[in-house]
Coordinates of C-alpha atoms in Angstrom, one line a residue:
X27 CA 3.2 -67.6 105.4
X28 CA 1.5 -67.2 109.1
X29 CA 4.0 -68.5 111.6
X30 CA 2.7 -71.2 113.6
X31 CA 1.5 -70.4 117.3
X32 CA 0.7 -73.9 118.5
X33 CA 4.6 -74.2 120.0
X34 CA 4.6 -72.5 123.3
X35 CA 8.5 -72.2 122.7
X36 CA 7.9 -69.8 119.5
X37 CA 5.1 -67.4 121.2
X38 CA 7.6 -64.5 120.7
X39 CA 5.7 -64.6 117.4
X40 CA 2.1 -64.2 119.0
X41 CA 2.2 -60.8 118.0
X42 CA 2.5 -61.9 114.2
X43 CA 0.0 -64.2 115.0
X44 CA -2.4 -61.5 116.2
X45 CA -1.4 -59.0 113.3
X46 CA -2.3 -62.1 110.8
X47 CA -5.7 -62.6 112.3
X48 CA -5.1 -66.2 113.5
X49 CA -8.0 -67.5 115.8
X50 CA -6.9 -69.6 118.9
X51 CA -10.2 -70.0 120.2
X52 CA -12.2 -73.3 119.3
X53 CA -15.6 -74.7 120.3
X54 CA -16.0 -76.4 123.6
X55 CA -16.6 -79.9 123.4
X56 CA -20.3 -81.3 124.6
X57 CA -19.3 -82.7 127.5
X58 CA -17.6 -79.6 128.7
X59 CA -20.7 -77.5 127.9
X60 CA -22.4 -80.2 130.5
X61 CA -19.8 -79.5 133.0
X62 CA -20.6 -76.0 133.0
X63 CA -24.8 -76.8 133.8
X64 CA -23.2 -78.9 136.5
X65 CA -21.9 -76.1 138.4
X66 CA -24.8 -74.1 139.0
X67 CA -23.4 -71.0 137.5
X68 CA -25.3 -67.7 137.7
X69 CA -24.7 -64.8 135.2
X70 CA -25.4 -61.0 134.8
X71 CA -28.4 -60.3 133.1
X72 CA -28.8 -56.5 131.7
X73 CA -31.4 -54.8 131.3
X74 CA -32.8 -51.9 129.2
X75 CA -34.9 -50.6 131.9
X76 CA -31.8 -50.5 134.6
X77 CA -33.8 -54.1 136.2
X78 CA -30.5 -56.2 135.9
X79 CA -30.6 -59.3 138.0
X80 CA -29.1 -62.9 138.4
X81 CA -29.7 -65.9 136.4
X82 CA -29.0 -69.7 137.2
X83 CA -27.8 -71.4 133.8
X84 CA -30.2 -74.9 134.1
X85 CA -29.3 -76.2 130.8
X86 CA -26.7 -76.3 127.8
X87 CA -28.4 -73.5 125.3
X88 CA -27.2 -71.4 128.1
X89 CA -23.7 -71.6 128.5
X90 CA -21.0 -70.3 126.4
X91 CA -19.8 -72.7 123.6
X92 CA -16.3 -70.7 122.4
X93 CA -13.2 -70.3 124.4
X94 CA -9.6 -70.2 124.5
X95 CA -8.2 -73.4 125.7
X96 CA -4.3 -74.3 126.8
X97 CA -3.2 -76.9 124.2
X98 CA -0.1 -79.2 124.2
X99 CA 3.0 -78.0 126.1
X100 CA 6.1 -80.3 125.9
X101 CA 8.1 -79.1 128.7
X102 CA 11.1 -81.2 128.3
X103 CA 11.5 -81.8 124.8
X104 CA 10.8 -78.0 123.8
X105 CA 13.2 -76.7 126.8
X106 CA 15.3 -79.6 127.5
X107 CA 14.4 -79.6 131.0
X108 CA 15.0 -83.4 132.4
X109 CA 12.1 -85.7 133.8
X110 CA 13.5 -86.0 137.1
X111 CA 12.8 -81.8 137.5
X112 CA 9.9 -81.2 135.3
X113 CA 8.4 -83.5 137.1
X114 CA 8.5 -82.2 140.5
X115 CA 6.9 -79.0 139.0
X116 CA 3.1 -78.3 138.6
X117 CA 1.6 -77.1 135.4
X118 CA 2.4 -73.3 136.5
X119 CA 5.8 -73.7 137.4
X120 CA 7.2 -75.4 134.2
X121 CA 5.0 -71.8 132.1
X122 CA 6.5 -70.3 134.5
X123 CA 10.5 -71.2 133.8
X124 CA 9.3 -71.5 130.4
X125 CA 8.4 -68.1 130.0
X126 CA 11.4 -66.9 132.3
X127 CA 13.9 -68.7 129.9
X128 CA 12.3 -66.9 126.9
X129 CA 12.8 -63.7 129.1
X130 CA 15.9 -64.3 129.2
X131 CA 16.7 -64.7 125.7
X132 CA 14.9 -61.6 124.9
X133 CA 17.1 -59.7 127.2
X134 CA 19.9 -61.6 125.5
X135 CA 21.0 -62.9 129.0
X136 CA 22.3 -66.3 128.0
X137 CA 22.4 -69.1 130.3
X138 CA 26.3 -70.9 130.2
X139 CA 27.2 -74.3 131.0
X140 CA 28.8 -74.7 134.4
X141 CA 31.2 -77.3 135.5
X142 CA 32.3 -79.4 138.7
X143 CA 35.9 -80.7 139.7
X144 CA 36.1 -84.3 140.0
X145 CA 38.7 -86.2 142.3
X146 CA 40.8 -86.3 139.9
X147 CA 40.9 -82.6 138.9
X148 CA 39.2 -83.3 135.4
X149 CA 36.0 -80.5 135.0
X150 CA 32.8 -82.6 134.5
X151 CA 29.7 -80.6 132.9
X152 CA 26.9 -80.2 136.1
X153 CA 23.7 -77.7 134.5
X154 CA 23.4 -74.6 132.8
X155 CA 22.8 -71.2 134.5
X156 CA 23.3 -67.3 134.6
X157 CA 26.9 -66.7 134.3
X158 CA 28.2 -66.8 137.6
X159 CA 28.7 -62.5 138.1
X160 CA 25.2 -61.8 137.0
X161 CA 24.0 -64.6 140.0
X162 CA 23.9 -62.6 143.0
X163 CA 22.5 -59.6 141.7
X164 CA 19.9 -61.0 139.6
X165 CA 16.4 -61.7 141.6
X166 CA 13.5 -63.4 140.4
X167 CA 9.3 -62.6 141.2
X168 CA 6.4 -65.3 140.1
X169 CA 3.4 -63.9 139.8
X170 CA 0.6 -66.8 139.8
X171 CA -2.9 -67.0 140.9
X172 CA -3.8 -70.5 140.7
X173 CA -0.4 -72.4 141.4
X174 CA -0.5 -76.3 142.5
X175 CA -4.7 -76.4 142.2
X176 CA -4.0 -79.1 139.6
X177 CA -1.9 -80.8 141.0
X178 CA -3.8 -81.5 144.0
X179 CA -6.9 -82.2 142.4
X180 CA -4.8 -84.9 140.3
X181 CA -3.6 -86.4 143.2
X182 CA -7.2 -86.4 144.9
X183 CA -8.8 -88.3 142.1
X184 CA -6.0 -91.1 141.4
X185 CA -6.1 -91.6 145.5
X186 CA -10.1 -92.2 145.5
X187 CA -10.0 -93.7 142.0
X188 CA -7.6 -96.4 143.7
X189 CA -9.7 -96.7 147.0
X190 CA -13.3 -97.2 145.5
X191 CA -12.2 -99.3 142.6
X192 CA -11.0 -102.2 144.8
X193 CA -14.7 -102.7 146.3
X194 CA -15.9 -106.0 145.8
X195 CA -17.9 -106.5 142.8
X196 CA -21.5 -107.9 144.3
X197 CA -21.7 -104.8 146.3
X198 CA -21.1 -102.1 143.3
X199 CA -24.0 -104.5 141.4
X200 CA -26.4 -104.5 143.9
X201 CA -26.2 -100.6 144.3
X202 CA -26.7 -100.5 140.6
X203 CA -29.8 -102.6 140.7
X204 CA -30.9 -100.7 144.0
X205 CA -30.8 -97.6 141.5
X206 CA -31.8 -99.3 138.6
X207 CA -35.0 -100.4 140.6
X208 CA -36.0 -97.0 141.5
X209 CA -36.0 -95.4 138.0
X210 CA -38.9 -96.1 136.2
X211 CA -38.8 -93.9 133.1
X212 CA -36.8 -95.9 130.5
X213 CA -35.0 -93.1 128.9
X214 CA -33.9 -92.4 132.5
X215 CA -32.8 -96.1 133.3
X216 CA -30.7 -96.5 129.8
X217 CA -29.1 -93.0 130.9
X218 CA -28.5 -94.6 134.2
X219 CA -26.7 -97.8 132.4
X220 CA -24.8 -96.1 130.2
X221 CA -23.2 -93.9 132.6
X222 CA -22.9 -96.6 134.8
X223 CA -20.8 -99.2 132.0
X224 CA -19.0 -95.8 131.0
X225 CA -18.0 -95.4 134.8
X226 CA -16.8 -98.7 135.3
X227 CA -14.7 -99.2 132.0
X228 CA -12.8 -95.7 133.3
X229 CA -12.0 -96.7 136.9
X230 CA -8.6 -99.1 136.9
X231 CA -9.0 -102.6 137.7
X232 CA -9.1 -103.8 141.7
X233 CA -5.4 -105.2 142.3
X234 CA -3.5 -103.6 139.3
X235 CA 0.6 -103.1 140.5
X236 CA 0.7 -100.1 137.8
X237 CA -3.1 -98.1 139.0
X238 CA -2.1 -98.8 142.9
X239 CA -1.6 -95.4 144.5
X240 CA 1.0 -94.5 146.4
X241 CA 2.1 -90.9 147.6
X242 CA 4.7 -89.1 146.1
X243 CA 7.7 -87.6 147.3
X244 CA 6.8 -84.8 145.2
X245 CA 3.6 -84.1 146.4
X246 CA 4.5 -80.7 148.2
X247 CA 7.0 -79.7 145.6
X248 CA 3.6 -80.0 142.8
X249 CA 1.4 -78.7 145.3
X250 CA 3.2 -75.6 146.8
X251 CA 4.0 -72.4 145.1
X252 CA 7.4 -73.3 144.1
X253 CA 7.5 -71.9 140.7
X254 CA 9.4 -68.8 141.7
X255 CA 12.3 -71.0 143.8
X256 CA 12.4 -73.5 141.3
X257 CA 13.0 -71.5 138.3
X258 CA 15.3 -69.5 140.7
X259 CA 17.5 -72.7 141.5
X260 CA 17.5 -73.6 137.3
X261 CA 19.0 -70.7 136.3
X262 CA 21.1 -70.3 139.2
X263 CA 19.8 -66.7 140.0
X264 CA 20.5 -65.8 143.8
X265 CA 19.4 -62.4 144.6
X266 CA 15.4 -62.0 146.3
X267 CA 13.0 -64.2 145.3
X268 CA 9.2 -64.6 145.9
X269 CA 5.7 -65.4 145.0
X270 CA 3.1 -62.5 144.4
X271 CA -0.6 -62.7 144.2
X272 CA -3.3 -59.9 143.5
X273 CA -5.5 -61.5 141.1
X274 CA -5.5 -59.8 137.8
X275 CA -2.8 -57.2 139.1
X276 CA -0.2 -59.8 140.0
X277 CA 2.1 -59.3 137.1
X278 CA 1.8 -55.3 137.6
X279 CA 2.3 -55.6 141.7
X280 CA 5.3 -58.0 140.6
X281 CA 7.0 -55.5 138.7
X282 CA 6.6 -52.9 141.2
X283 CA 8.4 -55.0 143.7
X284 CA 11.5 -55.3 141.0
X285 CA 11.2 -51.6 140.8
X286 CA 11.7 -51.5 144.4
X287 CA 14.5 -54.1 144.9
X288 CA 16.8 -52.3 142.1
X289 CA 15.7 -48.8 143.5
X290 CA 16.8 -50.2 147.2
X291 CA 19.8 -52.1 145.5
X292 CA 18.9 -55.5 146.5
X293 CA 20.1 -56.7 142.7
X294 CA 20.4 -55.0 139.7
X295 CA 17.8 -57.1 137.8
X296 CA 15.1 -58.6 138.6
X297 CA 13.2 -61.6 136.2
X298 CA 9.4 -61.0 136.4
X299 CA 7.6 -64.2 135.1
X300 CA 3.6 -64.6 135.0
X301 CA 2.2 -68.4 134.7
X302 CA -1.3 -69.7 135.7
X303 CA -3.1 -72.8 134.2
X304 CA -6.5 -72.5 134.6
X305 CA -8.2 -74.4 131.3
X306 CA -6.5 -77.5 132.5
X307 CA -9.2 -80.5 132.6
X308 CA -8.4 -80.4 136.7
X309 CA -9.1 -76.7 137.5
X310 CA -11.4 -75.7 134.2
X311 CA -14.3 -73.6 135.2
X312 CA -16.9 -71.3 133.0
X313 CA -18.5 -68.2 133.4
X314 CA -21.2 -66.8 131.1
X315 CA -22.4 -63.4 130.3
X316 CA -24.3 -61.3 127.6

C-alpha cells in the first residue's frame, strides 16, 4: 500500500512516496492561471539560432498550468501546539518548528515534560522541552527566505477590506454606473457586472462587530522573522540562535554556521530547520519557461 503523503506530520515517508511514483503536483485552477497574465510576467525564450530573447505572457495559453502547491497543514492538532502560540506564528514559523520537532525525533532527541513548584510545594506540569542538560548546549539556525510576507499581506487586505466596505452605498452605485456608462461593448459591460456583484458579495458588510478590524498584538510577532526564536523558546533550546538567508543556499550557509559553532564550541549541537511558504494564496507567484 503507498503511504499517504498528504499529512505534513508523516513526510518522513516522502521518500517512499517518491520511490512509489506518487505525483503531488495538480493543475492550477483558472483563476490562478489569470493571476499569472495579471502580473505581466516575462519568460526566456530559446532559440536554435543562439537569438534568445524576452517574452511578455499577454494571455492564459501562455502560462504554466501544473504545479506543486502547499495543501492543508494542521499545526495544532497534528503537533499539539496550543492556539494561543500557533497563533502568534506566521505560516513559516509553525513549518519551521514542525519540521524542527521531526528533527528531533529523527535524532531520537525527545522532548520531556517539565514541571513548576507551586506555593504549596506540589509540582504542577508547565510545557514540554529538551531535557534540561542538553539546553544550553544545543543552538538552533532558521533558514527562510520569505518569512512573515503572508502575514502582512493578510493583515493589509482585512485593514482595507474593512475601510472601503463601510463607504456609503449611493457613492459605490454611482461609480458603477459612471463605469457602466463608459463601456459600450456588451460582452464588456456584463464582464463589468459580474465582477462588480462578485466584488460586493466578497467584501464584509459596513458595521459588522465580527469583520471590524482591529490591530493585533501579534502583528510583529507574524510579521518578523521569529521562527528561529520561537521554535528556540518551544523546545527550550538556549545555546546561539539566528535567522539565515541566501536564497536557494540558505539551508547549506545554515549548516555551515552549525559547523562553525560546534567547531568554536559554542554548543555541541546545533538544530538546522528550513521553512518558506511561498504557494500560499497571499505570496503565490508564477514563472514560466520552455
Amino acid at each position: 500500500m503507498t503511504p499517504s503523503c498528504t499529512n505534513f506530520a508523516l513526510f518522513e515517508k516522502a521518500l517512499d512516496c517518491l520511490l512509489a511514483g506518487q505525483n503531488l503536483i495538480d493543475r492550477l485552477p483558472e483563476e490562478e492561471l489569470h493571476k499569472q497574465v495579471e502580473k505581466n510576467l516575462e519568460r526566456v525564450v530559446k532559440s536554435e539560432t543562439g537569438a534568445h530573447g524576452f517574452e511578455r505572457l499577454e494571455s492564459v495559453e501562455q502560462v504554466i498550468r501544473l504545479a506543486g502547491q502547499a495543501g492543508a497543514f494542521d499545526f495544532a492538532g497534528e503537533f499539539g501546539v496550543r492556539g494561543s502560540i500557533s497563533s502568534l506564528m506566521d505560516r513559516t514559523a509553525q513549518l519551521a518548528l514542525a519540521a524542527g520537532l521531526r528533527a528531533l525525533h529523527d535524532a531520537h532527541i525527545p522532548l520531556v515534560r517539565h514541571y513548576k513548584r507551586s506555593t504549596t510545594g506540589k509540582l504542577i506540569p508547565t510545557s514540554w522541552g529538551l531535557p534540561t542538560p542538553l539546553q544550553e548546549e544545543t543552538g538552533v539556525i532558521l533558514a527562510t527566505a520569505w518569512p512573515g510576507l503572508e502575514s502582512l499581506i493578510e493583515d493589509l487586505t482585512r485593514f482595507f477590506a474593512h475601510k472601503y466596505a463601510g463607504k456609503p452605498q449611493a457613492l459605490v452605485y454611482e461609480m458603477y454606473d459612471r463605469m457602466l456608462q463608459a463601456v459600450k461593448d456588451p460582452a464588456d459591460r456584463k464582464a463589468l457586472t459580474d465582477w462588480y456583484v462578485e466584488t460586493r458579495a466578497a467584501l464584509p458588510a459596513a458595521g459588522k462587530e465580527e469583520e471590524v478590524y482591529r490591530f493585533s498584538r501579534g502583528f510583529l510577532f507574524r510579521v518578523l522573522s521569529l521562527g528561529h526564536a520561537q521554535t528556540a523558546q518551544f523546545i527550550r533550546a538556549k545555546g546561539p540562535c539566528t535567522q539565515v538567508n541566501a536564497a536557494c543556499a540558505s539551508t547549506t550557509q545554515a549548516v555551515g554556521i552549525a559547523e562553525d559553532w560546534i567547531r568554536t564550541g559554542r554548543c555541541r549541537r546545533v538544530l538546522v530547520v528550513s521553512a518558506d511558504d511561498i504557494t500560499n494564496p497571499a505570496t503565490m507567484s508564477y514563472g514560466s519557461s520552455e
